[in-house]
Tab-separated table of C-alpha atoms in Angstrom:
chain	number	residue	atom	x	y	z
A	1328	UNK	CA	-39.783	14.425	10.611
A	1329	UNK	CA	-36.695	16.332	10.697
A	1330	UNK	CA	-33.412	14.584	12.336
A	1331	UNK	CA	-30.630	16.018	14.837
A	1332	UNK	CA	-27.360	16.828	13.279
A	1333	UNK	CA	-24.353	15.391	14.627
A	1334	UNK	CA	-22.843	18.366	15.254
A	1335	UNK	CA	-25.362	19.374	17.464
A	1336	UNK	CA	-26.064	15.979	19.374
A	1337	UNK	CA	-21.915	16.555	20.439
A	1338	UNK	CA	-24.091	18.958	23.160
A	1339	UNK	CA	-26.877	16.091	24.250
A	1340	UNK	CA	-29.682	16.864	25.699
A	1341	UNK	CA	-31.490	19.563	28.212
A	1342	UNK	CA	-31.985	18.341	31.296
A	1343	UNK	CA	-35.675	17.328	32.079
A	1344	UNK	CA	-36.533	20.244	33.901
A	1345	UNK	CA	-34.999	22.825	31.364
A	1346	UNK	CA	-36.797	20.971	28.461
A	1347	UNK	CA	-40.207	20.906	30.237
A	1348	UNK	CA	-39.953	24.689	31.181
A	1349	UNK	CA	-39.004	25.217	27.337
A	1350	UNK	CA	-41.755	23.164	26.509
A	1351	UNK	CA	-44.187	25.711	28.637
A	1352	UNK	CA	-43.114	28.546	27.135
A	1353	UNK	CA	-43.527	27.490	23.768
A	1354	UNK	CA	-47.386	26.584	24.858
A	1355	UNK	CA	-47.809	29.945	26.186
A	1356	UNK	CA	-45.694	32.058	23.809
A	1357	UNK	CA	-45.221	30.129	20.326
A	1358	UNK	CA	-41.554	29.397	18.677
A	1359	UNK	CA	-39.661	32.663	18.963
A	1360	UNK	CA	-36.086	31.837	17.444
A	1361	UNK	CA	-35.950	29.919	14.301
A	1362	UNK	CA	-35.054	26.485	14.030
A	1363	UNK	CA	-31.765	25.963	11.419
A	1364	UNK	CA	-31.052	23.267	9.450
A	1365	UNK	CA	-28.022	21.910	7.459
A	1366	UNK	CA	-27.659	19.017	5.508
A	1367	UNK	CA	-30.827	18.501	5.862
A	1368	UNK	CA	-30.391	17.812	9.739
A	1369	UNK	CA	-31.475	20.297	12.211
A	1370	UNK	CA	-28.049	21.880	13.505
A	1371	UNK	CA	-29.499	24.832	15.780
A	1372	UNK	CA	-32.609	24.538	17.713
A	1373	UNK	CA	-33.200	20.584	18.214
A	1374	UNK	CA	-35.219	21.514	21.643
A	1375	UNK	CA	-37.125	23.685	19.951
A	1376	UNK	CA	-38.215	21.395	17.192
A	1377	UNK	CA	-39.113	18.221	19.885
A	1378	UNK	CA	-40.256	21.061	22.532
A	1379	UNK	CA	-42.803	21.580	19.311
A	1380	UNK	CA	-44.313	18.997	19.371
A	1381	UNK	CA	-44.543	18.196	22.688
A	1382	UNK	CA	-46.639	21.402	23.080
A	1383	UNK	CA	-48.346	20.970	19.943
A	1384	UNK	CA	-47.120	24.236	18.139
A	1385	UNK	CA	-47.084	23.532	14.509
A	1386	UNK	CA	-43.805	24.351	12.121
A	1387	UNK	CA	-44.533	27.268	9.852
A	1388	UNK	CA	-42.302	27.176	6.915
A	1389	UNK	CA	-40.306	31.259	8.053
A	1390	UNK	CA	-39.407	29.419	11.880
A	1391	UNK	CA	-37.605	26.278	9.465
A	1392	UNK	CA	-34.191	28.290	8.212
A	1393	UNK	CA	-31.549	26.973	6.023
A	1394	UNK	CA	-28.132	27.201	7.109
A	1395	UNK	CA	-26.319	29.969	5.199
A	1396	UNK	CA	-22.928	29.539	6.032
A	1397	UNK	CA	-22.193	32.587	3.725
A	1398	UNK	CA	-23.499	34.880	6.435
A	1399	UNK	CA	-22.656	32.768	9.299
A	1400	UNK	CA	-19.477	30.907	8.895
A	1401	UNK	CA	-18.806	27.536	8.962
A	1402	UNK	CA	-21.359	25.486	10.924
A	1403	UNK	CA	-18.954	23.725	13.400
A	1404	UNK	CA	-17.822	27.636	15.001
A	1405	UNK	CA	-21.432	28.697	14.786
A	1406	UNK	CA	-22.700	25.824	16.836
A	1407	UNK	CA	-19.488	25.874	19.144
A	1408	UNK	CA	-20.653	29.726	19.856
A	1409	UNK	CA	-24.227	28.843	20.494
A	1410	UNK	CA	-23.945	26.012	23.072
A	1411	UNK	CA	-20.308	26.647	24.847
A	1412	UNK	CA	-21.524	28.475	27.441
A	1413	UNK	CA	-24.659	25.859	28.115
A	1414	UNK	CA	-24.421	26.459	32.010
A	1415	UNK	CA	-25.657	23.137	33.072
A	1416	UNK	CA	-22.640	21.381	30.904
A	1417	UNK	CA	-18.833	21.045	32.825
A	1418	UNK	CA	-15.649	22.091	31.652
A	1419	UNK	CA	-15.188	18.998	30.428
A	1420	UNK	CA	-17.757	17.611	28.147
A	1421	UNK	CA	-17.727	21.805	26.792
A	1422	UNK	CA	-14.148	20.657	25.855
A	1423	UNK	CA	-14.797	17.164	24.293
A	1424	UNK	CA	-17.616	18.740	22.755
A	1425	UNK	CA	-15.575	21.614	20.882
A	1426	UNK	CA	-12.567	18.990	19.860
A	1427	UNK	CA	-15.279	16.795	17.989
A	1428	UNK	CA	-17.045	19.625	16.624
A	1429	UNK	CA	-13.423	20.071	14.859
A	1430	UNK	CA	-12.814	16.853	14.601
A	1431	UNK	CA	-16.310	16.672	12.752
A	1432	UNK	CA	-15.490	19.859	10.684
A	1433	UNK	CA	-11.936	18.462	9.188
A	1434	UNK	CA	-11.667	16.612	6.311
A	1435	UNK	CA	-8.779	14.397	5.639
A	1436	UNK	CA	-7.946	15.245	9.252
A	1437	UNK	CA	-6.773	18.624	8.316
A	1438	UNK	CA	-7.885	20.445	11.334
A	1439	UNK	CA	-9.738	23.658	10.603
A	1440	UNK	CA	-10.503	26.864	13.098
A	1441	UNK	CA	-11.865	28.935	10.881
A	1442	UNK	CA	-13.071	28.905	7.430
A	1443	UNK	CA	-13.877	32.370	5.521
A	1444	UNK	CA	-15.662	32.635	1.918
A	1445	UNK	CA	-12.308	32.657	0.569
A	1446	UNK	CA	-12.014	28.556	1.597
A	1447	UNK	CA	-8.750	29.771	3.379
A	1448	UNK	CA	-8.040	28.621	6.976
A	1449	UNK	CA	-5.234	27.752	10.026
A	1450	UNK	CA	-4.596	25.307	12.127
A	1451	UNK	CA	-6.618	25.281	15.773
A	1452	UNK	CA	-4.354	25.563	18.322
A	1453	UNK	CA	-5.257	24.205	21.810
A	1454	UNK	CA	-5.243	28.071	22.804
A	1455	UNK	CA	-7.887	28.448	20.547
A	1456	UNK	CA	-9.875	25.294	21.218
A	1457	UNK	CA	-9.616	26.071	24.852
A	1458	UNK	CA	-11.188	29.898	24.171
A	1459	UNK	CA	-14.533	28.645	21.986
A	1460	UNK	CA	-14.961	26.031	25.401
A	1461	UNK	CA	-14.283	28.566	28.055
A	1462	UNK	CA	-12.138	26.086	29.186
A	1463	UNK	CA	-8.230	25.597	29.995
A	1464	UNK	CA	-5.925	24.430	27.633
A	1465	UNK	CA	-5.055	21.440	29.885
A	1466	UNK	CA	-8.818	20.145	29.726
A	1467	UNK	CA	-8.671	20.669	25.725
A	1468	UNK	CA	-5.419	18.182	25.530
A	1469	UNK	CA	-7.338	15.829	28.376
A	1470	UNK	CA	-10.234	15.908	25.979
A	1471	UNK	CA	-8.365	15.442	22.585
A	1472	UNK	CA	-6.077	12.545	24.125
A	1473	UNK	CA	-10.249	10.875	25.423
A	1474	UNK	CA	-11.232	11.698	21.699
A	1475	UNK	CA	-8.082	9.883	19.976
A	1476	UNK	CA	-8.880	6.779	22.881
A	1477	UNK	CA	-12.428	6.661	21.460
A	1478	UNK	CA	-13.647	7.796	24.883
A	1479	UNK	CA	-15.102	10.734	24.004
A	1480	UNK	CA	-18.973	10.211	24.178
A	1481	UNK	CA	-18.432	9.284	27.387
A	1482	UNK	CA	-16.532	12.575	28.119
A	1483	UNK	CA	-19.306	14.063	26.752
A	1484	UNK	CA	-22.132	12.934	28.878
A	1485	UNK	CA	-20.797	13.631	31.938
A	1486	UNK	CA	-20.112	9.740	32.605
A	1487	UNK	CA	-15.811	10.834	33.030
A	1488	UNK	CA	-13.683	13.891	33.061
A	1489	UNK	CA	-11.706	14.589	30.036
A	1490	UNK	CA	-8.747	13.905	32.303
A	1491	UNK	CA	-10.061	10.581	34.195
A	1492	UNK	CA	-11.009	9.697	30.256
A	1493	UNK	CA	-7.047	10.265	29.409
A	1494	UNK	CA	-6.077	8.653	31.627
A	1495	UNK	CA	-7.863	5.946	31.426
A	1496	UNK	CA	-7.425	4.946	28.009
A	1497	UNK	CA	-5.377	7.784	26.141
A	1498	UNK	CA	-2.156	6.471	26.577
A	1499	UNK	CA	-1.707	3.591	24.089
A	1500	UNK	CA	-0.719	0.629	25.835
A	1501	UNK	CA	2.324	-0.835	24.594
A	1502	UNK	CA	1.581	-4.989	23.686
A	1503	UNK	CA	3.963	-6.805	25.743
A	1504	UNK	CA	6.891	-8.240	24.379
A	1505	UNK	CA	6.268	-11.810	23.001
A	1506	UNK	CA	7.582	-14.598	25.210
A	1507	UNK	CA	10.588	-16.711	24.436
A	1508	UNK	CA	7.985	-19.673	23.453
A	1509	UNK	CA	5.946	-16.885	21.118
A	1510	UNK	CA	9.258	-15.798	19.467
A	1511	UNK	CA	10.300	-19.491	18.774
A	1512	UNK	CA	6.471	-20.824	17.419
A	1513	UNK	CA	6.993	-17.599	15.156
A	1514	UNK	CA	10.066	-18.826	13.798
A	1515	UNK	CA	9.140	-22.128	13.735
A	1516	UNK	CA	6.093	-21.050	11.066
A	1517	UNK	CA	8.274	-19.557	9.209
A	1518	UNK	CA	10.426	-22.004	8.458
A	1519	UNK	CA	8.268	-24.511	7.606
A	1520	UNK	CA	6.519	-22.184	4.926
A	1521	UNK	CA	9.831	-21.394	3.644
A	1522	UNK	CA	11.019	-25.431	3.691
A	1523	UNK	CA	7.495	-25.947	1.889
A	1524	UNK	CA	7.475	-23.207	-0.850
A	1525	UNK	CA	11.655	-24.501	-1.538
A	1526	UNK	CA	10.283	-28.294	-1.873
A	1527	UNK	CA	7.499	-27.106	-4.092
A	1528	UNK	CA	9.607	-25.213	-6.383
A	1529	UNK	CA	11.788	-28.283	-6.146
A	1530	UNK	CA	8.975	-30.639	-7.419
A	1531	UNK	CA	8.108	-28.727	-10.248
A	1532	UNK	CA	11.703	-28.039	-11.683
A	1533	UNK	CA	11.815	-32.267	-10.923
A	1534	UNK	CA	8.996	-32.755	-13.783
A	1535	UNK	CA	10.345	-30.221	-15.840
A	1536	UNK	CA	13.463	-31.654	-15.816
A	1537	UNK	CA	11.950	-35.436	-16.211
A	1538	UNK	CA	10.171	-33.799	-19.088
A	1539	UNK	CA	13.176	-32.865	-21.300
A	1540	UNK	CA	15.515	-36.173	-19.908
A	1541	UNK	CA	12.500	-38.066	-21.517
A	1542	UNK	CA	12.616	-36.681	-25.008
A	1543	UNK	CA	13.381	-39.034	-27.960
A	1544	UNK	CA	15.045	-36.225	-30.344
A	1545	UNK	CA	18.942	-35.553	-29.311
A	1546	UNK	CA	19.918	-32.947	-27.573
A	1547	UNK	CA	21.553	-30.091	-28.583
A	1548	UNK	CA	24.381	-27.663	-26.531
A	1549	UNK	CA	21.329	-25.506	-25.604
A	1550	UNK	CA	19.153	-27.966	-23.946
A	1551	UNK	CA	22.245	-29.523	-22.276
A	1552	UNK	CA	22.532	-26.447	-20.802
A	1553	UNK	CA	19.357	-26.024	-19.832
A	1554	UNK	CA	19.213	-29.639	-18.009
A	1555	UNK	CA	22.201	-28.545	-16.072
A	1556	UNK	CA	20.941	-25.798	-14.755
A	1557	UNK	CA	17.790	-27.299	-13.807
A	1558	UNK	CA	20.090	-29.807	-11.619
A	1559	UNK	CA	21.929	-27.010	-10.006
A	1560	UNK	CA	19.042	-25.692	-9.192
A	1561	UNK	CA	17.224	-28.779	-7.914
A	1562	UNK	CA	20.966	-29.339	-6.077
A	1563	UNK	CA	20.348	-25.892	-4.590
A	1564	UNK	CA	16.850	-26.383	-3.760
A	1565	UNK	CA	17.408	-29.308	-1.972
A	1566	UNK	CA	19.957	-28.265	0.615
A	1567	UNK	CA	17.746	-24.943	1.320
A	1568	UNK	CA	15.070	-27.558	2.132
A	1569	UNK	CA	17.667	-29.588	4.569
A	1570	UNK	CA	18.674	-26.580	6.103
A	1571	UNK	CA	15.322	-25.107	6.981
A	1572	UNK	CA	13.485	-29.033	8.410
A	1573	UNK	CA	17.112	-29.306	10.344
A	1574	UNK	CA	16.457	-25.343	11.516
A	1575	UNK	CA	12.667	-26.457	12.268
A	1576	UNK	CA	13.852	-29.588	13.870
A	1577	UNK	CA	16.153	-27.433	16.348
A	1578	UNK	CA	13.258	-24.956	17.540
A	1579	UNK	CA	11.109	-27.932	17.755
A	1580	UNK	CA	13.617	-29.284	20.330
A	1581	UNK	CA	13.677	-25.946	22.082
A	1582	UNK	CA	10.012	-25.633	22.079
A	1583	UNK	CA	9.970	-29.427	23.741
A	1584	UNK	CA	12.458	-28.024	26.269
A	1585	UNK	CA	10.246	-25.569	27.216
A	1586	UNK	CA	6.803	-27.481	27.598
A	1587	UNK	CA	5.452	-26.264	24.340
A	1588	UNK	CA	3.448	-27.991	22.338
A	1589	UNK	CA	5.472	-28.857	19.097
A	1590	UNK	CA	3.023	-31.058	17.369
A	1591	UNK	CA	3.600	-28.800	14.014
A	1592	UNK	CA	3.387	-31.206	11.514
């Protein structure tokens, strides 16, 4: 049981009367054009394969092709060319269709229009995108701004225009800005962390310091030194610690003012 590639599901299905007249003619004529796969997917002739079955034409091995993208080209332009000018699909989902075939084909989001068997290849421009969909450049931005706003399946079946789909959700919406109450809770987290971490620094230069005051042995010019640095650094610690609980105190007040709940530890 052979699966559908995902470059060629970008063109969804035949409608149900195209597929059951396919189906008849298979049932009265046999599989003329070869099914290709890639990948081990089938990227050219997934109608064919289910319109098979449904007539109960068995697969011989020469109708099953391999992909040779040495002869063909890259798979993405090959598929484009084969399904573009589907008459039963709109300008638009031809459009969405051709940007994620691109889309599909890029790696590292290096956008690729054509690859030759030297590996070389250019940018696609919307010109070009908007030639392989028989469609106008406008549509192709519509349908890449859809693509970027995730709404592109939905371009795709039919369900929105590329430019109802851009519309909809390309733009980005900017967050609002956060409220006076958001901006003060912020600040109000942050200096509590900062009044913690400085208190718990604090503690542990306290032991340290309690630890060398306690020893028997006499102290020397280098230890003094030590011990007063400790204490100036303990001194320090200690009025960083007032200043941020009196800074926290303040927006707790403000908070208050404004209705907020301040019960912040």
């Amino acid at each position: 049981m052979l699966t559908r590639h995902p470059l060629s599901a970008l063109w969804g299905d035949l409608p149900d009367d195209e597929f059951a007249a396919l189906v008849e003619d298979i049932r009265q004529r046999g599989l003329i054009e070869p099914i290709l796969t890639y990948q081990d997917q089938i990227l050219d002739g997934w109608h064919r394969y289910r319109a098979c079955q449904a007539a109960g034409q068995p697969l011989r091995a020469p109708m099953i092709l391999e992909y040779n993208q040495a002869r063909r080209g890259d798979p993405a332009s090959y598929v484009i060319a084969r399904n573009a000018v589907r008459r039963h699909l709109t300008a638009s989902q031809r459009a969405a269709a051709v940007v994620a075939a691109f889309q599909w084909q890029s790696h590292g989001g290096d956008r690729r229009c054509e690859a030759g068997a030297s590996g070389t290849s250019t940018a696609c421009s919307a010109a070009e995108l908007a030639a392989k969909a028989g469609v106008g450049e406008s549509t192709i931005r519509h349908a890449k701004t859809a693509e970027r706003a995730g709404l592109g399946d939905r371009v795709r079946s039919g369900e929105l225009s590329a430019k109802a789909a851009a519309q909809a959700g390309g733009r980005a919406k900017k967050p609002p800005p956060p409220t006076k109450v958001e901006r003060l809770e912020a600040a109000l987290g942050e200096a509590q962390r900062d009044a913690a971490a400085q208190a718990e620094r604090m503690e542990a230069l306290e032991e340290q310091l309690q630890f060398w005051a306690d020893q028997d042995r006499p102290h020397d010019a280098a230890r003094w030194a030590t011990l007063n640095s400790q204490r100036e650094q303990i001194r320090a610690l200690k009025a960083d610690c007032f200043h941020w609980k009196s800074y926290a105190q303040r927006l707790r007040q403000q908070l208050k003012a404004l209705g907020a709940d301040t019960d912040r530890g």
